[in-house]
mmCIF file of C-alpha atoms in Angstrom:
data_model
loop_
_atom_site.group_PDB
_atom_site.id
_atom_site.type_symbol
_atom_site.label_atom_id
_atom_site.label_comp_id
_atom_site.label_asym_id
_atom_site.label_seq_id
_atom_site.Cartn_x
_atom_site.Cartn_y
_atom_site.Cartn_z
ATOM 1 C CA MET L 1 160.116 11.442 -18.018
ATOM 2 C CA THR L 2 158.517 13.763 -20.569
ATOM 3 C CA ASN L 3 155.120 15.174 -19.743
ATOM 4 C CA SER L 4 152.885 15.046 -22.796
ATOM 5 C CA SER L 5 150.202 17.684 -23.087
ATOM 6 C CA PRO L 6 146.615 16.375 -23.114
ATOM 7 C CA SER L 7 144.898 16.069 -26.489
ATOM 8 C CA PRO L 8 142.295 18.731 -27.259
ATOM 9 C CA LEU L 9 138.784 17.648 -26.356
ATOM 10 C CA VAL L 10 136.659 16.760 -29.391
ATOM 11 C CA SER L 11 132.907 16.899 -28.992
ATOM 12 C CA PRO L 12 130.965 13.709 -29.891
ATOM 13 C CA THR L 13 129.283 13.702 -33.273
ATOM 14 C CA SER L 14 125.929 12.378 -34.398
ATOM 15 C CA SER L 15 123.838 12.261 -37.543
ATOM 16 C CA ARG L 16 120.389 11.076 -38.542
ATOM 17 C CA SER L 17 119.170 9.633 -41.827
ATOM 18 C CA VAL L 18 115.650 10.824 -42.653
ATOM 19 C CA THR L 19 113.684 9.065 -45.408
ATOM 20 C CA GLU L 20 110.270 10.471 -46.228
ATOM 21 C CA THR L 21 107.968 11.217 -49.135
ATOM 22 C CA VAL L 22 107.390 14.525 -50.878
ATOM 23 C CA ASN L 23 103.695 14.359 -51.765
ATOM 24 C CA GLY L 24 101.662 16.110 -54.420
ATOM 25 C CA SER L 25 98.288 15.623 -56.122
ATOM 26 C CA HIS L 26 96.730 16.291 -59.521
ATOM 27 C CA LYS L 27 93.091 16.116 -60.614
ATOM 28 C CA PHE L 28 92.488 14.936 -64.187
ATOM 29 C CA VAL L 29 89.051 15.658 -65.682
ATOM 30 C CA ILE L 30 88.117 13.625 -68.768
ATOM 31 C CA GLN L 31 85.300 15.440 -70.544
ATOM 32 C CA GLY L 32 83.645 13.640 -73.469
ATOM 33 C CA TYR L 33 84.284 10.098 -72.383
ATOM 34 C CA SER L 34 81.915 8.624 -74.984
ATOM 35 C CA LEU L 35 83.833 10.310 -77.796
ATOM 36 C CA ALA L 36 87.136 8.875 -76.508
ATOM 37 C CA LYS L 37 85.825 5.321 -76.717
ATOM 38 C CA GLY L 38 86.970 3.469 -79.782
ATOM 39 C CA MET L 39 90.306 5.259 -80.102
ATOM 40 C CA GLY L 40 91.969 1.859 -79.886
ATOM 41 C CA ILE L 41 93.463 -0.554 -77.391
ATOM 42 C CA GLY L 42 96.778 0.722 -76.034
ATOM 43 C CA LYS L 43 96.029 4.363 -76.907
ATOM 44 C CA HIS L 44 95.637 6.855 -74.131
ATOM 45 C CA ILE L 45 94.574 10.344 -73.177
ATOM 46 C CA ALA L 46 97.269 12.135 -71.167
ATOM 47 C CA SER L 47 96.844 14.750 -68.498
ATOM 48 C CA ASP L 48 98.980 17.831 -68.382
ATOM 49 C CA ASN L 49 102.347 17.249 -66.737
ATOM 50 C CA PHE L 50 102.571 18.065 -63.047
ATOM 51 C CA THR L 51 105.571 18.274 -60.727
ATOM 52 C CA VAL L 52 106.109 16.340 -57.497
ATOM 53 C CA GLY L 53 109.449 15.891 -55.758
ATOM 54 C CA GLY L 54 111.376 17.555 -58.580
ATOM 55 C CA TYR L 55 110.029 15.170 -61.252
ATOM 56 C CA GLN L 56 107.384 15.552 -63.953
ATOM 57 C CA TRP L 57 104.428 13.174 -63.910
ATOM 58 C CA ALA L 58 101.371 12.519 -66.081
ATOM 59 C CA ILE L 59 98.181 10.461 -65.835
ATOM 60 C CA TYR L 60 97.411 8.160 -68.770
ATOM 61 C CA PHE L 61 93.800 7.095 -69.292
ATOM 62 C CA TYR L 62 93.117 4.239 -71.723
ATOM 63 C CA PRO L 63 89.380 4.256 -72.620
ATOM 64 C CA ASP L 64 89.713 0.978 -74.555
ATOM 65 C CA GLY L 65 92.192 -0.540 -72.130
ATOM 66 C CA LYS L 66 95.921 -1.169 -72.394
ATOM 67 C CA ASN L 67 95.880 -4.944 -72.577
ATOM 68 C CA PRO L 68 94.800 -6.463 -75.959
ATOM 69 C CA GLU L 69 93.758 -9.672 -74.199
ATOM 70 C CA ASP L 70 90.943 -7.851 -72.386
ATOM 71 C CA ASN L 71 89.165 -6.829 -75.646
ATOM 72 C CA SER L 72 88.329 -3.364 -74.317
ATOM 73 C CA ALA L 73 86.405 -4.819 -71.376
ATOM 74 C CA TYR L 74 88.309 -2.589 -68.928
ATOM 75 C CA VAL L 75 89.538 0.979 -68.823
ATOM 76 C CA SER L 76 93.183 1.333 -67.771
ATOM 77 C CA VAL L 77 94.784 4.111 -65.740
ATOM 78 C CA PHE L 78 98.504 4.663 -65.184
ATOM 79 C CA ILE L 79 100.835 7.255 -63.696
ATOM 80 C CA ALA L 80 103.920 7.861 -65.843
ATOM 81 C CA LEU L 81 107.294 9.475 -65.209
ATOM 82 C CA ALA L 82 107.258 12.254 -67.802
ATOM 83 C CA ASN L 83 110.822 13.507 -67.691
ATOM 84 C CA GLU L 84 114.312 12.068 -67.432
ATOM 85 C CA GLY L 85 114.953 10.162 -64.237
ATOM 86 C CA THR L 86 116.754 7.057 -63.059
ATOM 87 C CA ASP L 87 115.526 4.760 -60.297
ATOM 88 C CA VAL L 88 112.925 7.199 -59.029
ATOM 89 C CA ARG L 89 111.248 5.618 -56.000
ATOM 90 C CA ALA L 90 107.687 6.635 -55.260
ATOM 91 C CA LEU L 91 104.317 5.690 -53.802
ATOM 92 C CA PHE L 92 101.119 6.230 -55.780
ATOM 93 C CA GLU L 93 97.384 6.540 -55.346
ATOM 94 C CA LEU L 94 94.684 6.663 -58.038
ATOM 95 C CA THR L 95 91.150 7.682 -57.092
ATOM 96 C CA LEU L 96 88.121 7.602 -59.370
ATOM 97 C CA LEU L 97 85.797 10.201 -57.901
ATOM 98 C CA ASP L 98 82.174 9.400 -57.076
ATOM 99 C CA GLN L 99 80.187 12.298 -58.585
ATOM 100 C CA SER L 100 76.929 11.508 -56.788
ATOM 101 C CA GLY L 101 78.040 13.208 -53.595
ATOM 102 C CA LYS L 102 77.951 9.957 -51.633
ATOM 103 C CA GLY L 103 81.734 9.888 -51.280
ATOM 104 C CA LYS L 104 82.075 6.283 -52.462
ATOM 105 C CA HIS L 105 85.263 6.866 -54.405
ATOM 106 C CA LYS L 106 87.172 3.995 -55.950
ATOM 107 C CA VAL L 107 90.694 4.130 -54.508
ATOM 108 C CA HIS L 108 93.769 2.184 -55.598
ATOM 109 C CA SER L 109 96.514 3.126 -53.131
ATOM 110 C CA HIS L 110 100.123 2.073 -52.961
ATOM 111 C CA PHE L 111 100.550 4.137 -49.774
ATOM 112 C CA ASP L 112 98.571 1.548 -47.777
ATOM 113 C CA ARG L 113 100.852 -1.264 -48.986
ATOM 114 C CA SER L 114 104.215 0.476 -48.659
ATOM 115 C CA LEU L 115 105.317 -1.711 -45.730
ATOM 116 C CA GLU L 116 104.578 -4.889 -47.674
ATOM 117 C CA SER L 117 106.358 -4.188 -50.939
ATOM 118 C CA GLY L 118 108.193 -0.913 -50.461
ATOM 119 C CA PRO L 119 108.059 2.008 -52.876
ATOM 120 C CA TYR L 120 107.803 1.353 -56.612
ATOM 121 C CA THR L 121 110.920 2.112 -58.662
ATOM 122 C CA LEU L 122 110.609 3.801 -62.064
ATOM 123 C CA LYS L 123 113.734 3.127 -64.085
ATOM 124 C CA TYR L 124 113.472 5.664 -66.904
ATOM 125 C CA ARG L 125 111.268 8.244 -68.628
ATOM 126 C CA GLY L 126 107.974 6.655 -69.599
ATOM 127 C CA SER L 127 108.015 4.108 -66.770
ATOM 128 C CA MET L 128 104.522 3.660 -65.373
ATOM 129 C CA TRP L 129 102.598 2.389 -62.374
ATOM 130 C CA GLY L 130 98.900 1.630 -62.525
ATOM 131 C CA TYR L 131 96.188 -0.837 -63.447
ATOM 132 C CA LYS L 132 95.373 -2.461 -66.768
ATOM 133 C CA ARG L 133 92.045 -3.509 -65.267
ATOM 134 C CA PHE L 134 91.273 -0.314 -63.414
ATOM 135 C CA PHE L 135 87.489 -0.605 -63.862
ATOM 136 C CA ARG L 136 85.188 -2.804 -65.960
ATOM 137 C CA ARG L 137 83.914 -0.515 -68.688
ATOM 138 C CA ALA L 138 80.303 -1.720 -68.756
ATOM 139 C CA MET L 139 79.994 -1.092 -65.000
ATOM 140 C CA LEU L 140 81.722 2.276 -65.257
ATOM 141 C CA GLU L 141 79.259 3.562 -67.818
ATOM 142 C CA THR L 142 76.274 2.896 -65.537
ATOM 143 C CA SER L 143 77.924 4.093 -62.324
ATOM 144 C CA ASP L 144 78.010 7.340 -60.375
ATOM 145 C CA TYR L 145 81.635 7.792 -61.442
ATOM 146 C CA LEU L 146 80.483 8.918 -64.900
ATOM 147 C CA LYS L 147 78.346 12.055 -64.922
ATOM 148 C CA ASP L 148 77.511 14.259 -67.878
ATOM 149 C CA ASP L 149 79.940 12.192 -69.977
ATOM 150 C CA CYS L 150 82.717 13.208 -67.606
ATOM 151 C CA LEU L 151 85.169 11.269 -65.427
ATOM 152 C CA LYS L 152 87.314 12.736 -62.653
ATOM 153 C CA ILE L 153 90.511 11.033 -61.524
ATOM 154 C CA ASN L 154 92.645 12.221 -58.642
ATOM 155 C CA CYS L 155 96.282 11.147 -58.507
ATOM 156 C CA THR L 156 98.662 11.408 -55.545
ATOM 157 C CA VAL L 157 102.399 10.829 -55.924
ATOM 158 C CA GLY L 158 104.813 10.493 -53.011
ATOM 159 C CA VAL L 159 108.435 10.719 -54.147
ATOM 160 C CA VAL L 160 110.818 9.048 -51.711
ATOM 161 C CA VAL L 161 113.719 11.256 -50.646
ATOM 162 C CA SER L 162 116.508 10.620 -48.171
ATOM 163 C CA ALA L 163 118.673 13.163 -46.428
ATOM 164 C CA ILE L 164 121.194 13.357 -43.614
ATOM 165 C CA ASP L 165 120.269 15.653 -40.779
ATOM 166 C CA CYS L 166 123.691 17.157 -40.111
ATOM 167 C CA SER L 167 122.669 19.797 -37.589
ATOM 168 C CA ARG L 168 125.003 18.096 -35.087
ATOM 169 C CA LEU L 169 127.267 16.305 -37.539
ATOM 170 C CA HIS L 170 130.238 18.662 -37.523
ATOM 171 C CA SER L 171 132.691 18.161 -34.691
ATOM 172 C CA ILE L 172 133.948 21.127 -32.715
ATOM 173 C CA GLN L 173 137.443 21.040 -31.331
ATOM 174 C CA VAL L 174 137.598 22.497 -27.845
ATOM 175 C CA PRO L 175 141.006 24.114 -27.336
ATOM 176 C CA GLU L 176 142.849 23.627 -24.102
ATOM 177 C CA SER L 177 142.063 26.450 -21.720
ATOM 178 C CA ASP L 178 144.788 29.080 -21.287
ATOM 179 C CA ILE L 179 142.857 31.320 -18.939
ATOM 180 C CA GLY L 180 145.167 30.354 -16.058
ATOM 181 C CA ALA L 181 148.163 31.685 -17.991
ATOM 182 C CA HIS L 182 146.288 34.918 -18.640
ATOM 183 C CA PHE L 183 145.616 35.381 -14.948
ATOM 184 C CA GLY L 184 149.266 34.643 -14.236
ATOM 185 C CA MET L 185 150.198 37.478 -16.614
ATOM 186 C CA LEU L 186 147.688 39.707 -14.841
ATOM 187 C CA LEU L 187 149.548 39.041 -11.585
ATOM 188 C CA ASP L 188 152.965 39.670 -13.142
ATOM 189 C CA ASN L 189 152.192 43.053 -14.650
ATOM 190 C CA ALA L 190 150.019 44.170 -11.696
ATOM 191 C CA GLU L 191 147.464 45.712 -14.054
ATOM 192 C CA SER L 192 144.381 47.075 -12.224
ATOM 193 C CA SER L 193 145.647 45.756 -8.876
ATOM 194 C CA ASP L 194 143.737 47.019 -5.844
ATOM 195 C CA ILE L 195 145.605 45.440 -2.951
ATOM 196 C CA THR L 196 149.306 45.157 -2.027
ATOM 197 C CA PHE L 197 150.957 42.601 0.223
ATOM 198 C CA ASP L 198 154.066 43.675 2.122
ATOM 199 C CA VAL L 199 156.160 40.589 2.852
ATOM 200 C CA ALA L 200 159.385 41.412 4.719
ATOM 201 C CA GLY L 201 159.565 44.718 2.856
ATOM 202 C CA GLU L 202 158.920 43.208 -0.593
ATOM 203 C CA LYS L 203 155.735 44.438 -2.302
ATOM 204 C CA PHE L 204 153.313 42.098 -4.126
ATOM 205 C CA PRO L 205 150.405 43.831 -5.913
ATOM 206 C CA ALA L 206 147.287 41.676 -6.392
ATOM 207 C CA HIS L 207 143.543 41.719 -7.083
ATOM 208 C CA LYS L 208 140.953 41.307 -4.342
ATOM 209 C CA LEU L 209 138.300 39.623 -6.508
ATOM 210 C CA VAL L 210 140.678 36.983 -7.855
ATOM 211 C CA LEU L 211 141.944 36.049 -4.397
ATOM 212 C CA ALA L 212 138.472 36.192 -2.818
ATOM 213 C CA ALA L 213 137.077 33.883 -5.520
ATOM 214 C CA ARG L 214 139.696 31.284 -4.640
ATOM 215 C CA SER L 215 140.046 31.622 -0.878
ATOM 216 C CA PRO L 216 137.341 32.088 1.758
ATOM 217 C CA ILE L 217 140.058 33.407 4.088
ATOM 218 C CA PHE L 218 140.944 36.196 1.653
ATOM 219 C CA ARG L 219 137.238 36.853 1.006
ATOM 220 C CA SER L 220 136.599 37.335 4.727
ATOM 221 C CA LYS L 221 139.742 39.419 5.102
ATOM 222 C CA PHE L 222 138.949 41.779 2.233
ATOM 223 C CA PHE L 223 135.215 42.257 2.658
ATOM 224 C CA ASP L 224 134.585 41.718 6.355
ATOM 225 C CA GLU L 225 137.723 42.757 8.221
ATOM 226 C CA LEU L 226 139.729 45.128 6.063
ATOM 227 C CA GLU L 227 138.982 48.814 6.270
ATOM 228 C CA GLU L 228 137.544 50.061 2.976
ATOM 229 C CA ASP L 229 140.324 52.559 2.267
ATOM 230 C CA LYS L 230 143.162 50.257 3.293
ATOM 231 C CA GLN L 231 145.142 49.069 0.276
ATOM 232 C CA GLU L 232 148.003 47.196 1.933
ATOM 233 C CA ILE L 233 148.330 44.101 4.091
ATOM 234 C CA ILE L 234 151.488 43.195 5.982
ATOM 235 C CA ILE L 235 152.483 39.525 6.034
ATOM 236 C CA SER L 236 155.000 38.761 8.780
ATOM 237 C CA ASP L 237 155.090 34.966 8.975
ATOM 238 C CA LEU L 238 156.192 34.061 5.407
ATOM 239 C CA GLU L 239 159.296 34.552 3.369
ATOM 240 C CA PRO L 240 158.814 36.598 0.173
ATOM 241 C CA LYS L 241 159.756 33.717 -2.124
ATOM 242 C CA VAL L 242 157.239 31.381 -0.438
ATOM 243 C CA PHE L 243 154.479 33.960 -0.639
ATOM 244 C CA LYS L 244 155.264 34.644 -4.301
ATOM 245 C CA VAL L 245 154.879 30.971 -5.198
ATOM 246 C CA SER L 246 151.687 30.661 -3.172
ATOM 247 C CA ILE L 247 149.930 33.609 -4.741
ATOM 248 C CA PHE L 248 151.129 32.622 -8.228
ATOM 249 C CA LEU L 249 149.547 29.174 -7.803
ATOM 250 C CA ILE L 250 146.302 30.785 -6.711
ATOM 251 C CA TYR L 251 146.188 32.828 -9.945
ATOM 252 C CA GLN L 252 147.296 29.946 -12.162
ATOM 253 C CA CYS L 253 144.928 27.315 -10.779
ATOM 254 C CA CYS L 254 141.945 29.389 -9.902
ATOM 255 C CA PHE L 255 140.382 29.235 -13.392
ATOM 256 C CA CYS L 256 142.276 26.409 -15.028
ATOM 257 C CA PHE L 257 139.123 24.209 -15.151
ATOM 258 C CA VAL L 258 136.798 26.828 -16.576
#
């Protein structure tokens, strides 16, 4: 019967998928609102591009609205993907700021509805998310949102990113311990030995600490009974070959489970 050696131990692996949003905001100030009126339905004023989650974005404000059917009754506001991208998933929030100091901002948030519909997917450059009927224009022009012919819009974009947390992903192979073999070699070459056993005239050099770690009898013999300067112990009730096997097993097995 052939004894097969045990397979090396392989540590268990684990990984974690983390999906979250990378958020960023941009404030767009529209100065001279009254002069922008009349530019035409479907025409917009664009903010400067801003970067969130590695993508460029822009806010589009339509003073005469985006939808011809509304006859300029509403202003429209959209967030647009301003650079190349495919299937960019994101959450959005558009806030028209109350400039009276009362804090009654008009907020359209996709973040609050993310569990219902999931993130919005923008397929290509120029894809947009927003509202054709963002605010009725007649109401806007008499509200606290318009001050000194100026509007302020705050935009928040949350780009959805996924990553694998691989801090514990890589497996580590644990090699089979060979420390027992090393201690067996230590016994064979008698390196740094500090005790000698005399068995029927045959000498066996050994190491007190190794034997004491394995055997309470040896530990008591070496550190409680043996005179400090005595370096030899006579064994009279064993044959040399039996003693040799016994001490070899002590060295081999003492640390084989470390």
